[in-house]
XYZ file of N, CA and C in Angstrom:
456
model
N 140.790 26.684 -135.204
C 141.763 25.773 -135.762
C 142.776 25.349 -134.720
N 142.736 25.980 -133.564
C 143.598 25.576 -132.472
C 143.316 24.125 -132.081
N 142.043 23.702 -132.175
C 141.680 22.331 -131.832
C 142.388 21.312 -132.692
N 142.616 21.611 -133.959
C 143.324 20.689 -134.839
C 144.753 20.529 -134.364
N 145.400 21.613 -133.990
C 146.759 21.535 -133.470
C 146.828 20.705 -132.197
N 145.831 20.870 -131.317
C 145.792 20.067 -130.102
C 145.624 18.595 -130.447
N 144.814 18.301 -131.452
C 144.619 16.914 -131.867
C 145.921 16.322 -132.386
N 146.645 17.057 -133.190
C 147.907 16.561 -133.735
C 148.868 16.228 -132.607
N 148.948 17.075 -131.591
C 149.843 16.818 -130.456
C 149.386 15.583 -129.684
N 148.110 15.442 -129.492
C 147.590 14.344 -128.686
C 147.790 13.003 -129.360
N 147.544 12.906 -130.659
C 147.566 11.629 -131.342
C 148.855 11.360 -132.096
N 149.783 12.285 -132.058
C 151.108 12.012 -132.597
C 151.304 12.450 -134.022
N 152.563 12.523 -134.409
C 152.932 13.070 -135.707
C 152.509 12.196 -136.876
N 152.368 10.876 -136.675
C 151.968 9.994 -137.767
C 150.599 10.382 -138.321
N 149.768 10.948 -137.483
C 148.420 11.304 -137.891
C 148.293 12.747 -138.371
N 149.401 13.437 -138.514
C 149.361 14.826 -138.967
C 148.698 14.922 -140.338
N 149.027 14.013 -141.241
C 148.444 14.072 -142.580
C 146.941 13.881 -142.548
N 146.442 12.994 -141.700
C 145.001 12.817 -141.579
C 144.373 14.095 -141.039
N 144.995 14.691 -140.019
C 144.462 15.931 -139.473
C 144.378 17.021 -140.518
N 145.410 17.120 -141.341
C 145.402 18.122 -142.414
C 144.350 17.796 -143.458
N 144.170 16.501 -143.775
C 143.153 16.078 -144.744
C 141.755 16.436 -144.241
N 141.460 16.105 -142.993
C 140.149 16.407 -142.417
C 139.925 17.914 -142.390
N 140.950 18.658 -142.015
C 140.826 20.118 -141.997
C 140.588 20.657 -143.414
N 141.295 20.100 -144.387
C 141.163 20.567 -145.772
C 139.761 20.309 -146.322
N 139.231 19.091 -146.125
C 137.928 18.785 -146.720
C 136.780 19.495 -146.017
N 136.975 19.876 -144.753
C 135.928 20.612 -144.037
C 136.195 22.120 -144.025
N 137.232 22.566 -144.746
C 137.576 23.984 -144.779
C 136.383 24.812 -145.268
N 136.104 25.870 -144.547
C 135.011 26.763 -144.931
C 133.641 26.284 -144.472
N 133.575 25.115 -143.830
C 132.297 24.619 -143.312
C 132.161 25.032 -141.849
N 130.941 25.364 -141.468
C 130.652 25.763 -140.095
C 129.461 24.963 -139.598
N 129.464 24.641 -138.310
C 128.334 23.898 -137.769
C 127.153 24.838 -137.547
N 126.077 24.290 -136.997
C 124.851 25.065 -136.797
C 125.033 26.235 -135.834
N 126.147 26.209 -135.086
C 126.419 27.274 -134.122
C 127.417 28.293 -134.646
N 127.878 28.111 -135.903
C 128.830 29.036 -136.494
C 130.282 28.742 -136.154
N 130.544 27.570 -135.597
C 131.905 27.155 -135.226
C 132.511 26.392 -136.407
N 133.816 26.559 -136.680
C 134.427 25.785 -137.764
C 134.127 24.290 -137.588
N 133.565 23.684 -138.621
C 133.070 22.315 -138.516
C 134.150 21.316 -138.145
N 135.379 21.548 -138.569
C 136.460 20.589 -138.324
C 136.637 20.315 -136.831
N 136.233 21.235 -135.980
C 136.389 21.025 -134.542
C 135.454 19.938 -134.018
N 134.360 19.676 -134.729
C 133.438 18.613 -134.295
C 134.064 17.226 -134.414
N 134.563 16.811 -135.592
C 135.185 15.481 -135.637
C 136.399 15.363 -134.713
N 137.116 16.447 -134.510
C 138.247 16.422 -133.581
C 137.734 16.157 -132.163
N 136.657 16.834 -131.770
C 136.084 16.627 -130.437
C 135.601 15.189 -130.260
N 135.002 14.621 -131.296
C 134.549 13.227 -131.234
C 135.760 12.300 -131.095
N 136.801 12.552 -131.872
C 138.005 11.711 -131.850
C 138.686 11.725 -130.489
N 138.588 12.835 -129.787
C 139.231 12.940 -128.474
C 138.648 11.968 -127.457
N 137.486 11.407 -127.740
C 136.851 10.456 -126.825
C 137.071 9.003 -127.247
N 137.834 8.799 -128.272
C 138.105 7.452 -128.778
C 139.415 6.931 -128.191
N 139.584 5.606 -128.213
C 140.789 5.020 -127.637
C 141.630 4.246 -128.644
N 141.002 3.562 -129.592
C 141.784 2.770 -130.543
C 142.081 3.583 -131.796
N 143.075 3.146 -132.542
C 143.424 3.840 -133.782
C 142.246 3.876 -134.749
N 141.559 2.748 -134.929
C 140.428 2.731 -135.855
C 139.293 3.636 -135.392
N 139.044 3.671 -134.086
C 138.017 4.579 -133.570
C 138.368 6.026 -133.879
N 139.625 6.386 -133.674
C 140.074 7.755 -133.930
C 139.926 8.092 -135.409
N 140.365 7.181 -136.274
C 140.256 7.418 -137.722
C 138.802 7.603 -138.130
N 137.935 6.712 -137.686
C 136.520 6.793 -138.056
C 135.884 8.054 -137.487
N 136.238 8.406 -136.251
C 135.687 9.632 -135.662
C 136.059 10.854 -136.493
N 137.308 10.929 -136.908
C 137.745 12.075 -137.706
C 137.103 12.097 -139.087
N 136.796 10.925 -139.608
C 136.258 10.830 -140.972
C 134.735 10.657 -141.006
N 134.070 10.624 -139.858
C 132.680 10.177 -139.823
C 131.704 11.008 -140.654
N 132.000 12.262 -140.919
C 131.091 13.092 -141.725
C 131.664 13.454 -143.093
N 132.844 12.957 -143.400
C 133.536 13.368 -144.632
C 132.750 12.988 -145.881
N 132.237 11.761 -145.948
C 131.522 11.327 -147.157
C 130.159 12.016 -147.259
N 129.495 12.178 -146.119
C 128.161 12.790 -146.118
C 128.199 14.289 -146.419
N 129.250 14.979 -145.955
C 129.256 16.441 -146.003
C 130.255 17.071 -146.961
N 131.009 16.242 -147.696
C 131.996 16.789 -148.642
C 131.929 15.991 -149.945
N 132.808 16.289 -150.855
C 132.839 15.562 -152.133
C 133.683 14.288 -152.053
N 134.260 13.983 -150.901
C 135.066 12.770 -150.721
C 134.151 11.549 -150.790
N 134.620 10.502 -151.475
C 133.858 9.260 -151.605
C 134.523 8.143 -150.802
N 133.807 7.056 -150.643
C 134.389 5.879 -149.991
C 135.590 5.372 -150.789
N 135.506 5.431 -152.110
C 136.646 5.026 -152.944
C 137.853 5.923 -152.704
N 137.610 7.217 -152.491
C 138.716 8.131 -152.172
C 139.407 7.688 -150.883
N 138.617 7.275 -149.899
C 139.199 6.829 -148.631
C 140.014 5.551 -148.838
N 139.471 4.631 -149.638
C 140.223 3.404 -149.953
C 141.527 3.755 -150.661
N 141.439 4.685 -151.614
C 142.640 5.092 -152.367
C 143.682 5.744 -151.459
N 143.229 6.352 -150.359
C 144.163 6.964 -149.404
C 144.765 5.923 -148.465
N 144.308 4.672 -148.600
C 144.905 3.583 -147.830
C 144.205 3.222 -146.534
N 143.004 3.740 -146.309
C 142.279 3.363 -145.103
C 141.804 1.929 -145.213
N 141.815 1.226 -144.089
C 141.461 -0.190 -144.061
C 139.988 -0.397 -144.403
N 139.670 -1.622 -144.786
C 138.276 -1.968 -145.082
C 137.383 -1.729 -143.869
N 137.902 -2.010 -142.667
C 137.121 -1.814 -141.450
C 136.784 -0.330 -141.242
N 137.751 0.537 -141.463
C 137.526 1.977 -141.307
C 136.543 2.468 -142.367
N 136.753 2.093 -143.611
C 135.866 2.537 -144.698
C 134.449 2.017 -144.474
N 134.315 0.761 -144.035
C 132.987 0.195 -143.776
C 132.272 0.970 -142.668
N 133.003 1.328 -141.606
C 132.385 2.090 -140.511
C 131.968 3.489 -140.978
N 132.804 4.132 -141.784
C 132.440 5.451 -142.327
C 131.196 5.312 -143.205
N 131.133 4.257 -143.992
C 129.957 4.009 -144.835
C 128.705 3.866 -143.967
N 128.798 3.080 -142.908
C 127.659 2.888 -142.014
C 127.233 4.207 -141.386
N 128.188 5.064 -141.072
C 127.900 6.355 -140.436
C 127.452 7.434 -141.420
N 127.445 7.112 -142.690
C 127.031 8.077 -143.713
C 125.538 7.925 -143.963
N 124.782 8.922 -143.565
C 123.331 8.886 -143.766
C 123.017 9.126 -145.236
N 122.182 8.264 -145.772
C 121.795 8.352 -147.187
C 120.757 9.448 -147.404
N 120.766 10.015 -148.578
C 119.799 11.043 -148.932
C 118.383 10.483 -148.818
N 117.529 11.173 -148.085
C 116.146 10.756 -147.927
C 115.937 9.617 -146.937
N 116.986 9.164 -146.310
C 116.883 8.037 -145.383
C 116.269 8.483 -144.058
N 115.259 7.762 -143.576
C 114.718 8.098 -142.255
C 115.802 7.945 -141.183
N 115.794 8.845 -140.213
C 116.819 8.821 -139.164
C 116.788 7.500 -138.401
N 115.604 6.956 -138.182
C 115.489 5.690 -137.444
C 116.165 4.540 -138.204
N 116.073 4.540 -139.521
C 116.738 3.521 -140.343
C 118.249 3.681 -140.245
N 118.696 4.913 -140.281
C 120.119 5.218 -140.156
C 120.660 4.711 -138.810
N 119.978 5.017 -137.720
C 120.431 4.601 -136.389
C 120.407 3.080 -136.272
N 119.425 2.447 -136.855
C 119.373 0.974 -136.842
C 120.608 0.392 -137.533
N 121.003 0.980 -138.658
C 122.206 0.512 -139.364
C 123.449 0.729 -138.497
N 123.549 1.899 -137.874
C 124.702 2.191 -137.017
C 124.802 1.162 -135.892
N 123.675 0.695 -135.394
C 123.671 -0.258 -134.276
C 124.243 -1.624 -134.660
N 124.424 -1.886 -135.945
C 124.929 -3.190 -136.396
C 126.447 -3.285 -136.389
N 127.143 -2.179 -136.147
C 128.607 -2.158 -136.149
C 129.101 -1.570 -134.837
N 129.873 -2.335 -134.088
C 130.370 -1.842 -132.802
C 131.258 -0.611 -132.983
N 132.098 -0.617 -134.010
C 132.975 0.526 -134.270
C 132.157 1.770 -134.605
N 131.220 1.650 -135.516
C 130.371 2.789 -135.892
C 129.526 3.242 -134.704
N 129.028 2.302 -133.934
C 128.187 2.624 -132.781
C 128.970 3.443 -131.747
N 130.203 3.039 -131.455
C 131.011 3.780 -130.472
C 131.271 5.217 -130.942
N 131.566 5.374 -132.227
C 131.807 6.716 -132.765
C 130.519 7.541 -132.733
N 129.397 6.934 -133.124
C 128.128 7.676 -133.137
C 127.724 8.087 -131.721
N 127.978 7.240 -130.734
C 127.674 7.620 -129.353
C 128.460 8.866 -128.949
N 129.740 8.907 -129.285
C 130.555 10.098 -128.973
C 130.069 11.305 -129.759
N 129.662 11.087 -131.001
C 129.123 12.153 -131.848
C 127.852 12.728 -131.213
N 126.955 11.864 -130.796
C 125.709 12.316 -130.178
C 125.983 13.044 -128.859
N 126.888 12.508 -128.067
C 127.210 13.162 -126.786
C 127.785 14.560 -127.018
N 128.620 14.688 -128.042
C 129.154 16.018 -128.354
C 128.026 16.953 -128.793
N 127.141 16.456 -129.649
C 126.031 17.287 -130.131
C 125.046 17.645 -129.022
N 125.009 16.834 -127.968
C 124.071 17.073 -126.866
C 124.698 17.798 -125.683
N 125.903 18.312 -125.827
C 126.493 19.100 -124.748
C 125.591 20.292 -124.464
N 125.368 20.580 -123.186
C 124.405 21.640 -122.822
C 124.617 22.974 -123.535
N 125.864 23.404 -123.697
C 126.092 24.689 -124.359
C 125.683 24.629 -125.823
N 125.885 23.480 -126.465
C 125.496 23.332 -127.866
C 123.971 23.252 -127.992
N 123.332 22.496 -127.109
C 121.873 22.346 -127.132
C 121.201 23.700 -126.923
N 121.714 24.452 -125.961
C 121.140 25.767 -125.634
C 121.178 26.696 -126.850
N 122.316 26.725 -127.523
C 122.459 27.606 -128.679
C 121.724 27.090 -129.907
N 121.575 25.775 -129.987
C 120.901 25.182 -131.144
C 119.425 25.553 -131.170
N 118.770 25.455 -130.014
C 117.375 25.861 -129.909
C 116.426 25.067 -130.781
N 116.708 23.781 -130.999
C 115.849 22.945 -131.835
C 115.457 21.715 -131.025
N 114.299 21.799 -130.345
C 113.867 20.708 -129.462
C 113.647 19.399 -130.209
N 113.152 19.471 -131.428
C 112.906 18.255 -132.208
C 114.208 17.516 -132.484
N 115.226 18.248 -132.886
C 116.526 17.648 -133.161
C 117.148 17.085 -131.880
N 117.037 17.811 -130.782
C 117.578 17.353 -129.503
C 116.893 16.056 -129.081
N 115.582 15.987 -129.202
C 114.848 14.768 -128.830
C 115.262 13.596 -129.719
N 115.488 13.854 -130.996
C 115.926 12.801 -131.910
C 117.305 12.292 -131.493
N 118.207 13.191 -131.160
C 119.546 12.801 -130.712
C 119.473 12.028 -129.389
N 118.645 12.489 -128.462
C 118.516 11.807 -127.171
C 117.965 10.396 -127.345
N 116.986 10.236 -128.217
C 116.418 8.906 -128.485
C 117.480 7.997 -129.108
N 118.237 8.513 -130.049
C 119.293 7.727 -130.687
C 120.357 7.338 -129.667
N 120.698 8.245 -128.767
C 121.682 7.964 -127.726
C 121.197 6.823 -126.829
N 119.934 6.870 -126.432
C 119.363 5.790 -125.608
C 119.377 4.464 -126.374
N 118.959 4.512 -127.630
C 118.880 3.297 -128.445
C 120.266 2.672 -128.634
N 121.244 3.477 -129.002
C 122.585 2.947 -129.255
C 123.293 2.547 -127.958
N 122.967 3.205 -126.860
C 123.557 2.853 -125.564
C 123.061 1.507 -125.068
N 121.858 1.138 -125.476
C 121.264 -0.111 -124.989
C 121.586 -1.326 -125.859
N 122.271 -1.121 -126.988
C 122.627 -2.249 -127.867
C 123.482 -3.229 -127.084
N 123.080 -4.501 -127.153
C 123.842 -5.545 -126.466
C 123.486 -5.705 -125.009
N 122.580 -4.866 -124.506
C 122.206 -4.934 -123.080
C 120.933 -5.745 -122.867
N 120.310 -6.206 -123.967
C 119.040 -6.941 -123.820
C 119.302 -8.333 -123.305
């Protein structure tokens, strides 16, 4: 939870409530490595530069992994652009990963956040402990695909 405190200091006091909200909805969740899950969106947010990128990075898994809905985010006052990007980043139940990545590629905001998300998930220490070559290859392919958007 030290990472959340570092995030609050880095992004300023105005975002304290968002940090607490993200921490609250991910409370008790752990990633595949046994680390408190809230540290993942914080790590992704640390690589963002604009306010909307930071908001989307912090919220990118909230709808998919918690009981929070897109309407809840709207009710909390998040902009249509932020909610739309979170929606794009929310993988649907039963959705093929390739379809999901194709959708992410249609939004520059969602694409930038997903690239940071993939880079965090592909950090060597995380990959080593994960021990799932199939998942790593899927992430690497998605990283290549999303990195090449707009380069054709």
